[in-house]
Amino acid sequence: MSVEIRSVLKSEEEGWGRLKAVAKIGNTEWKTAIWFDSKNETYLLPLKAEVRKRENIEVEKKIEVAIWL
C-alpha cells in the first residue's frame, strides 16, 4: 500500500516525508500525519498516548485502522 500511496501522493508530502491524514481506530478519530520511513520504504502512523488509552491499545494487540489522505 505504501508504494501506491507514495507514487500517487509524493508531491503532497511535506518535510521528512510527512503526509497529512485523518485516522480512526474504534470510535476515536483524529487529525494526524503518516511519515515515510525511507529505510523500510513504508509509512508510519504514530499513535498518541490519548488514542492508545481511549482504545485500550497495548503491545501486540491487533487493531483496525482507517486512514484518509
PDB file of N, CA and C in Angstrom:
ATOM      1  N   MET A   1       0.817  -1.184   0.000  1.00  0.00           N
ATOM      2  CA  MET A   1       0.000   0.000   0.000  1.00  0.00           C
ATOM      3  C   MET A   1       0.868   1.258   0.000  1.00  0.00           C
ATOM      4  N   SER A   2       1.986   1.199   0.711  1.00  0.00           N
ATOM      5  CA  SER A   2       2.883   2.357   0.772  1.00  0.00           C
ATOM      6  C   SER A   2       3.419   2.748  -0.597  1.00  0.00           C
ATOM      7  N   VAL A   3       3.711   1.760  -1.419  1.00  0.00           N
ATOM      8  CA  VAL A   3       4.223   2.034  -2.771  1.00  0.00           C
ATOM      9  C   VAL A   3       3.179   2.820  -3.561  1.00  0.00           C
ATOM     10  N   GLU A   4       1.924   2.407  -3.467  1.00  0.00           N
ATOM     11  CA  GLU A   4       0.850   3.092  -4.189  1.00  0.00           C
ATOM     12  C   GLU A   4       0.652   4.515  -3.660  1.00  0.00           C
ATOM     13  N   ILE A   5       0.627   4.662  -2.339  1.00  0.00           N
ATOM     14  CA  ILE A   5       0.460   5.993  -1.744  1.00  0.00           C
ATOM     15  C   ILE A   5       1.585   6.908  -2.188  1.00  0.00           C
ATOM     16  N   ARG A   6       2.814   6.428  -2.118  1.00  0.00           N
ATOM     17  CA  ARG A   6       3.978   7.268  -2.451  1.00  0.00           C
ATOM     18  C   ARG A   6       3.958   7.645  -3.925  1.00  0.00           C
ATOM     19  N   SER A   7       3.587   6.707  -4.815  1.00  0.00           N
ATOM     20  CA  SER A   7       3.599   7.011  -6.247  1.00  0.00           C
ATOM     21  C   SER A   7       2.541   8.043  -6.617  1.00  0.00           C
ATOM     22  N   VAL A   8       1.441   8.066  -5.882  1.00  0.00           N
ATOM     23  CA  VAL A   8       0.354   8.994  -6.201  1.00  0.00           C
ATOM     24  C   VAL A   8       0.484  10.312  -5.439  1.00  0.00           C
ATOM     25  N   LEU A   9       0.914  10.272  -4.183  1.00  0.00           N
ATOM     26  CA  LEU A   9       0.860  11.460  -3.328  1.00  0.00           C
ATOM     27  C   LEU A   9       2.210  12.023  -2.889  1.00  0.00           C
ATOM     28  N   LYS A  10       3.305  11.558  -3.450  1.00  0.00           N
ATOM     29  CA  LYS A  10       4.631  12.048  -3.045  1.00  0.00           C
ATOM     30  C   LYS A  10       4.729  13.570  -3.155  1.00  0.00           C
ATOM     31  N   SER A  11       4.106  14.139  -4.166  1.00  0.00           N
ATOM     32  CA  SER A  11       4.168  15.592  -4.360  1.00  0.00           C
ATOM     33  C   SER A  11       3.437  16.352  -3.244  1.00  0.00           C
ATOM     34  N   GLU A  12       2.574  15.676  -2.496  1.00  0.00           N
ATOM     35  CA  GLU A  12       1.829  16.298  -1.398  1.00  0.00           C
ATOM     36  C   GLU A  12       2.592  16.220  -0.069  1.00  0.00           C
ATOM     37  N   GLU A  13       3.677  15.448  -0.031  1.00  0.00           N
ATOM     38  CA  GLU A  13       4.433  15.293   1.206  1.00  0.00           C
ATOM     39  C   GLU A  13       5.084  16.606   1.622  1.00  0.00           C
ATOM     40  N   GLU A  14       5.132  16.805   2.923  1.00  0.00           N
ATOM     41  CA  GLU A  14       5.821  17.958   3.481  1.00  0.00           C
ATOM     42  C   GLU A  14       7.196  17.476   3.953  1.00  0.00           C
ATOM     43  N   GLY A  15       7.880  18.252   4.736  1.00  0.00           N
ATOM     44  CA  GLY A  15       9.212  17.882   5.195  1.00  0.00           C
ATOM     45  C   GLY A  15       9.292  16.504   5.824  1.00  0.00           C
ATOM     46  N   TRP A  16      10.383  15.816   5.596  1.00  0.00           N
ATOM     47  CA  TRP A  16      10.670  14.489   6.143  1.00  0.00           C
ATOM     48  C   TRP A  16       9.635  13.432   5.744  1.00  0.00           C
ATOM     49  N   GLY A  17       8.974  13.610   4.611  1.00  0.00           N
ATOM     50  CA  GLY A  17       8.025  12.607   4.125  1.00  0.00           C
ATOM     51  C   GLY A  17       6.693  12.611   4.857  1.00  0.00           C
ATOM     52  N   ARG A  18       6.351  13.732   5.448  1.00  0.00           N
ATOM     53  CA  ARG A  18       5.099  13.859   6.214  1.00  0.00           C
ATOM     54  C   ARG A  18       3.928  14.060   5.260  1.00  0.00           C
ATOM     55  N   LEU A  19       2.880  13.279   5.467  1.00  0.00           N
ATOM     56  CA  LEU A  19       1.684  13.368   4.644  1.00  0.00           C
ATOM     57  C   LEU A  19       0.480  13.513   5.574  1.00  0.00           C
ATOM     58  N   LYS A  20      -0.232  14.635   5.483  1.00  0.00           N
ATOM     59  CA  LYS A  20      -1.383  14.884   6.355  1.00  0.00           C
ATOM     60  C   LYS A  20      -2.435  13.794   6.169  1.00  0.00           C
ATOM     61  N   ALA A  21      -3.095  13.451   7.278  1.00  0.00           N
ATOM     62  CA  ALA A  21      -4.090  12.387   7.243  1.00  0.00           C
ATOM     63  C   ALA A  21      -5.100  12.565   8.364  1.00  0.00           C
ATOM     64  N   VAL A  22      -6.187  11.834   8.245  1.00  0.00           N
ATOM     65  CA  VAL A  22      -7.154  11.673   9.325  1.00  0.00           C
ATOM     66  C   VAL A  22      -7.200  10.179   9.590  1.00  0.00           C
ATOM     67  N   ALA A  23      -7.096   9.791  10.848  1.00  0.00           N
ATOM     68  CA  ALA A  23      -7.090   8.371  11.196  1.00  0.00           C
ATOM     69  C   ALA A  23      -8.249   8.066  12.137  1.00  0.00           C
ATOM     70  N   LYS A  24      -8.680   6.804  12.106  1.00  0.00           N
ATOM     71  CA  LYS A  24      -9.748   6.371  13.006  1.00  0.00           C
ATOM     72  C   LYS A  24      -9.458   4.956  13.482  1.00  0.00           C
ATOM     73  N   ILE A  25      -9.506   4.786  14.792  1.00  0.00           N
ATOM     74  CA  ILE A  25      -9.404   3.479  15.429  1.00  0.00           C
ATOM     75  C   ILE A  25     -10.589   3.383  16.380  1.00  0.00           C
ATOM     76  N   GLY A  26     -11.410   2.377  16.195  1.00  0.00           N
ATOM     77  CA  GLY A  26     -12.607   2.243  17.034  1.00  0.00           C
ATOM     78  C   GLY A  26     -13.492   3.465  16.883  1.00  0.00           C
ATOM     79  N   ASN A  27     -13.794   4.116  17.995  1.00  0.00           N
ATOM     80  CA  ASN A  27     -14.629   5.323  17.972  1.00  0.00           C
ATOM     81  C   ASN A  27     -13.811   6.604  18.013  1.00  0.00           C
ATOM     82  N   THR A  28     -12.491   6.487  17.960  1.00  0.00           N
ATOM     83  CA  THR A  28     -11.609   7.641  18.069  1.00  0.00           C
ATOM     84  C   THR A  28     -11.089   8.048  16.694  1.00  0.00           C
ATOM     85  N   GLU A  29     -11.378   9.283  16.307  1.00  0.00           N
ATOM     86  CA  GLU A  29     -10.919   9.835  15.029  1.00  0.00           C
ATOM     87  C   GLU A  29     -10.132  11.100  15.326  1.00  0.00           C
ATOM     88  N   TRP A  30      -8.999  11.279  14.629  1.00  0.00           N
ATOM     89  CA  TRP A  30      -8.168  12.456  14.891  1.00  0.00           C
ATOM     90  C   TRP A  30      -7.376  12.867  13.656  1.00  0.00           C
ATOM     91  N   LYS A  31      -7.000  14.159  13.620  1.00  0.00           N
ATOM     92  CA  LYS A  31      -6.133  14.674  12.560  1.00  0.00           C
ATOM     93  C   LYS A  31      -4.707  14.318  12.927  1.00  0.00           C
ATOM     94  N   THR A  32      -3.943  13.840  11.950  1.00  0.00           N
ATOM     95  CA  THR A  32      -2.584  13.383  12.209  1.00  0.00           C
ATOM     96  C   THR A  32      -1.785  13.455  10.918  1.00  0.00           C
ATOM     97  N   ALA A  33      -0.741  12.693  10.840  1.00  0.00           N
ATOM     98  CA  ALA A  33       0.064  12.573   9.622  1.00  0.00           C
ATOM     99  C   ALA A  33       0.703  11.192   9.620  1.00  0.00           C
ATOM    100  N   ILE A  34       0.976  10.699   8.437  1.00  0.00           N
ATOM    101  CA  ILE A  34       1.796   9.497   8.316  1.00  0.00           C
ATOM    102  C   ILE A  34       3.155   9.960   7.824  1.00  0.00           C
ATOM    103  N   TRP A  35       4.193   9.230   8.215  1.00  0.00           N
ATOM    104  CA  TRP A  35       5.566   9.625   7.908  1.00  0.00           C
ATOM    105  C   TRP A  35       6.226   8.526   7.098  1.00  0.00           C
ATOM    106  N   PHE A  36       6.905   8.904   6.010  1.00  0.00           N
ATOM    107  CA  PHE A  36       7.583   7.908   5.185  1.00  0.00           C
ATOM    108  C   PHE A  36       8.912   7.532   5.814  1.00  0.00           C
ATOM    109  N   ASP A  37       9.091   6.230   6.016  1.00  0.00           N
ATOM    110  CA  ASP A  37      10.340   5.690   6.558  1.00  0.00           C
ATOM    111  C   ASP A  37      11.134   5.142   5.379  1.00  0.00           C
ATOM    112  N   SER A  38      12.139   5.890   4.925  1.00  0.00           N
ATOM    113  CA  SER A  38      12.891   5.502   3.725  1.00  0.00           C
ATOM    114  C   SER A  38      13.715   4.238   3.934  1.00  0.00           C
ATOM    115  N   LYS A  39      14.081   3.924   5.165  1.00  0.00           N
ATOM    116  CA  LYS A  39      14.847   2.717   5.441  1.00  0.00           C
ATOM    117  C   LYS A  39      14.020   1.457   5.151  1.00  0.00           C
ATOM    118  N   ASN A  40      12.754   1.490   5.566  1.00  0.00           N
ATOM    119  CA  ASN A  40      11.859   0.347   5.375  1.00  0.00           C
ATOM    120  C   ASN A  40      10.888   0.532   4.216  1.00  0.00           C
ATOM    121  N   GLU A  41      10.951   1.708   3.581  1.00  0.00           N
ATOM    122  CA  GLU A  41      10.089   2.059   2.455  1.00  0.00           C
ATOM    123  C   GLU A  41       8.613   1.827   2.746  1.00  0.00           C
ATOM    124  N   THR A  42       8.188   2.364   3.873  1.00  0.00           N
ATOM    125  CA  THR A  42       6.788   2.266   4.282  1.00  0.00           C
ATOM    126  C   THR A  42       6.409   3.526   5.058  1.00  0.00           C
ATOM    127  N   TYR A  43       5.129   3.732   5.236  1.00  0.00           N
ATOM    128  CA  TYR A  43       4.645   4.861   6.035  1.00  0.00           C
ATOM    129  C   TYR A  43       4.387   4.403   7.457  1.00  0.00           C
ATOM    130  N   LEU A  44       4.618   5.296   8.398  1.00  0.00           N
ATOM    131  CA  LEU A  44       4.387   5.028   9.809  1.00  0.00           C
ATOM    132  C   LEU A  44       3.289   5.951  10.316  1.00  0.00           C
ATOM    133  N   LEU A  45       2.420   5.419  11.151  1.00  0.00           N
ATOM    134  CA  LEU A  45       1.362   6.195  11.787  1.00  0.00           C
ATOM    135  C   LEU A  45       1.640   6.243  13.281  1.00  0.00           C
ATOM    136  N   PRO A  46       2.052   7.399  13.791  1.00  0.00           N
ATOM    137  CA  PRO A  46       2.265   7.500  15.234  1.00  0.00           C
ATOM    138  C   PRO A  46       0.917   7.509  15.961  1.00  0.00           C
ATOM    139  N   LEU A  47       0.855   6.810  17.096  1.00  0.00           N
ATOM    140  CA  LEU A  47      -0.367   6.781  17.902  1.00  0.00           C
ATOM    141  C   LEU A  47      -0.143   7.567  19.185  1.00  0.00           C
ATOM    142  N   LYS A  48      -0.927   8.616  19.372  1.00  0.00           N
ATOM    143  CA  LYS A  48      -0.823   9.432  20.578  1.00  0.00           C
ATOM    144  C   LYS A  48      -1.236   8.599  21.793  1.00  0.00           C
ATOM    145  N   ALA A  49      -0.662   8.926  22.937  1.00  0.00           N
ATOM    146  CA  ALA A  49      -0.999   8.235  24.182  1.00  0.00           C
ATOM    147  C   ALA A  49      -2.500   8.311  24.446  1.00  0.00           C
ATOM    148  N   GLU A  50      -3.101   9.444  24.155  1.00  0.00           N
ATOM    149  CA  GLU A  50      -4.539   9.632  24.367  1.00  0.00           C
ATOM    150  C   GLU A  50      -5.352   8.610  23.570  1.00  0.00           C
ATOM    151  N   VAL A  51      -4.955   8.360  22.315  1.00  0.00           N
ATOM    152  CA  VAL A  51      -5.654   7.392  21.467  1.00  0.00           C
ATOM    153  C   VAL A  51      -5.429   5.982  22.009  1.00  0.00           C
ATOM    154  N   ARG A  52      -4.195   5.670  22.367  1.00  0.00           N
ATOM    155  CA  ARG A  52      -3.894   4.341  22.916  1.00  0.00           C
ATOM    156  C   ARG A  52      -4.710   4.064  24.173  1.00  0.00           C
ATOM    157  N   LYS A  53      -4.834   5.065  25.023  1.00  0.00           N
ATOM    158  CA  LYS A  53      -5.575   4.906  26.271  1.00  0.00           C
ATOM    159  C   LYS A  53      -7.069   4.754  25.997  1.00  0.00           C
ATOM    160  N   ARG A  54      -7.600   5.632  25.158  1.00  0.00           N
ATOM    161  CA  ARG A  54      -9.027   5.625  24.852  1.00  0.00           C
ATOM    162  C   ARG A  54      -9.490   4.299  24.236  1.00  0.00           C
ATOM    163  N   GLU A  55      -8.632   3.730  23.387  1.00  0.00           N
ATOM    164  CA  GLU A  55      -8.996   2.498  22.668  1.00  0.00           C
ATOM    165  C   GLU A  55      -8.358   1.240  23.278  1.00  0.00           C
ATOM    166  N   ASN A  56      -7.773   1.378  24.468  1.00  0.00           N
ATOM    167  CA  ASN A  56      -7.156   0.238  25.169  1.00  0.00           C
ATOM    168  C   ASN A  56      -6.165  -0.516  24.288  1.00  0.00           C
ATOM    169  N   ILE A  57      -5.269   0.217  23.628  1.00  0.00           N
ATOM    170  CA  ILE A  57      -4.279  -0.392  22.734  1.00  0.00           C
ATOM    171  C   ILE A  57      -3.040  -0.752  23.542  1.00  0.00           C
ATOM    172  N   GLU A  58      -2.638  -1.995  23.413  1.00  0.00           N
ATOM    173  CA  GLU A  58      -1.461  -2.494  24.110  1.00  0.00           C
ATOM    174  C   GLU A  58      -0.520  -3.131  23.092  1.00  0.00           C
ATOM    175  N   VAL A  59       0.714  -3.394  23.507  1.00  0.00           N
ATOM    176  CA  VAL A  59       1.694  -4.046  22.645  1.00  0.00           C
ATOM    177  C   VAL A  59       1.142  -5.395  22.180  1.00  0.00           C
ATOM    178  N   GLU A  60       1.317  -5.666  20.897  1.00  0.00           N
ATOM    179  CA  GLU A  60       0.904  -6.903  20.235  1.00  0.00           C
ATOM    180  C   GLU A  60      -0.603  -7.086  20.107  1.00  0.00           C
ATOM    181  N   LYS A  61      -1.391  -6.081  20.439  1.00  0.00           N
ATOM    182  CA  LYS A  61      -2.833  -6.147  20.249  1.00  0.00           C
ATOM    183  C   LYS A  61      -3.131  -5.757  18.798  1.00  0.00           C
ATOM    184  N   LYS A  62      -3.896  -6.589  18.106  1.00  0.00           N
ATOM    185  CA  LYS A  62      -4.268  -6.277  16.727  1.00  0.00           C
ATOM    186  C   LYS A  62      -5.373  -5.233  16.733  1.00  0.00           C
ATOM    187  N   ILE A  63      -5.193  -4.233  15.858  1.00  0.00           N
ATOM    188  CA  ILE A  63      -6.180  -3.159  15.754  1.00  0.00           C
ATOM    189  C   ILE A  63      -6.506  -2.932  14.285  1.00  0.00           C
ATOM    190  N   GLU A  64      -7.655  -2.352  14.050  1.00  0.00           N
ATOM    191  CA  GLU A  64      -8.071  -1.982  12.706  1.00  0.00           C
ATOM    192  C   GLU A  64      -8.020  -0.465  12.611  1.00  0.00           C
ATOM    193  N   VAL A  65      -7.369   0.032  11.562  1.00  0.00           N
ATOM    194  CA  VAL A  65      -7.165   1.465  11.400  1.00  0.00           C
ATOM    195  C   VAL A  65      -7.703   1.908  10.043  1.00  0.00           C
ATOM    196  N   ALA A  66      -8.436   3.020  10.011  1.00  0.00           N
ATOM    197  CA  ALA A  66      -8.854   3.648   8.762  1.00  0.00           C
ATOM    198  C   ALA A  66      -8.070   4.949   8.641  1.00  0.00           C
ATOM    199  N   ILE A  67      -7.554   5.224   7.451  1.00  0.00           N
ATOM    200  CA  ILE A  67      -6.790   6.451   7.227  1.00  0.00           C
ATOM    201  C   ILE A  67      -7.286   7.126   5.951  1.00  0.00           C
ATOM    202  N   TRP A  68      -7.591   8.414   6.068  1.00  0.00           N
ATOM    203  CA  TRP A  68      -7.980   9.221   4.920  1.00  0.00           C
ATOM    204  C   TRP A  68      -6.849  10.199   4.620  1.00  0.00           C
ATOM    205  N   LEU A  69      -6.417  10.241   3.380  1.00  0.00           N
ATOM    206  CA  LEU A  69      -5.314  11.119   2.984  1.00  0.00           C
ATOM    207  C   LEU A  69      -5.823  12.275   2.147  1.00  0.00           C
TER     208      LEU A  69
END
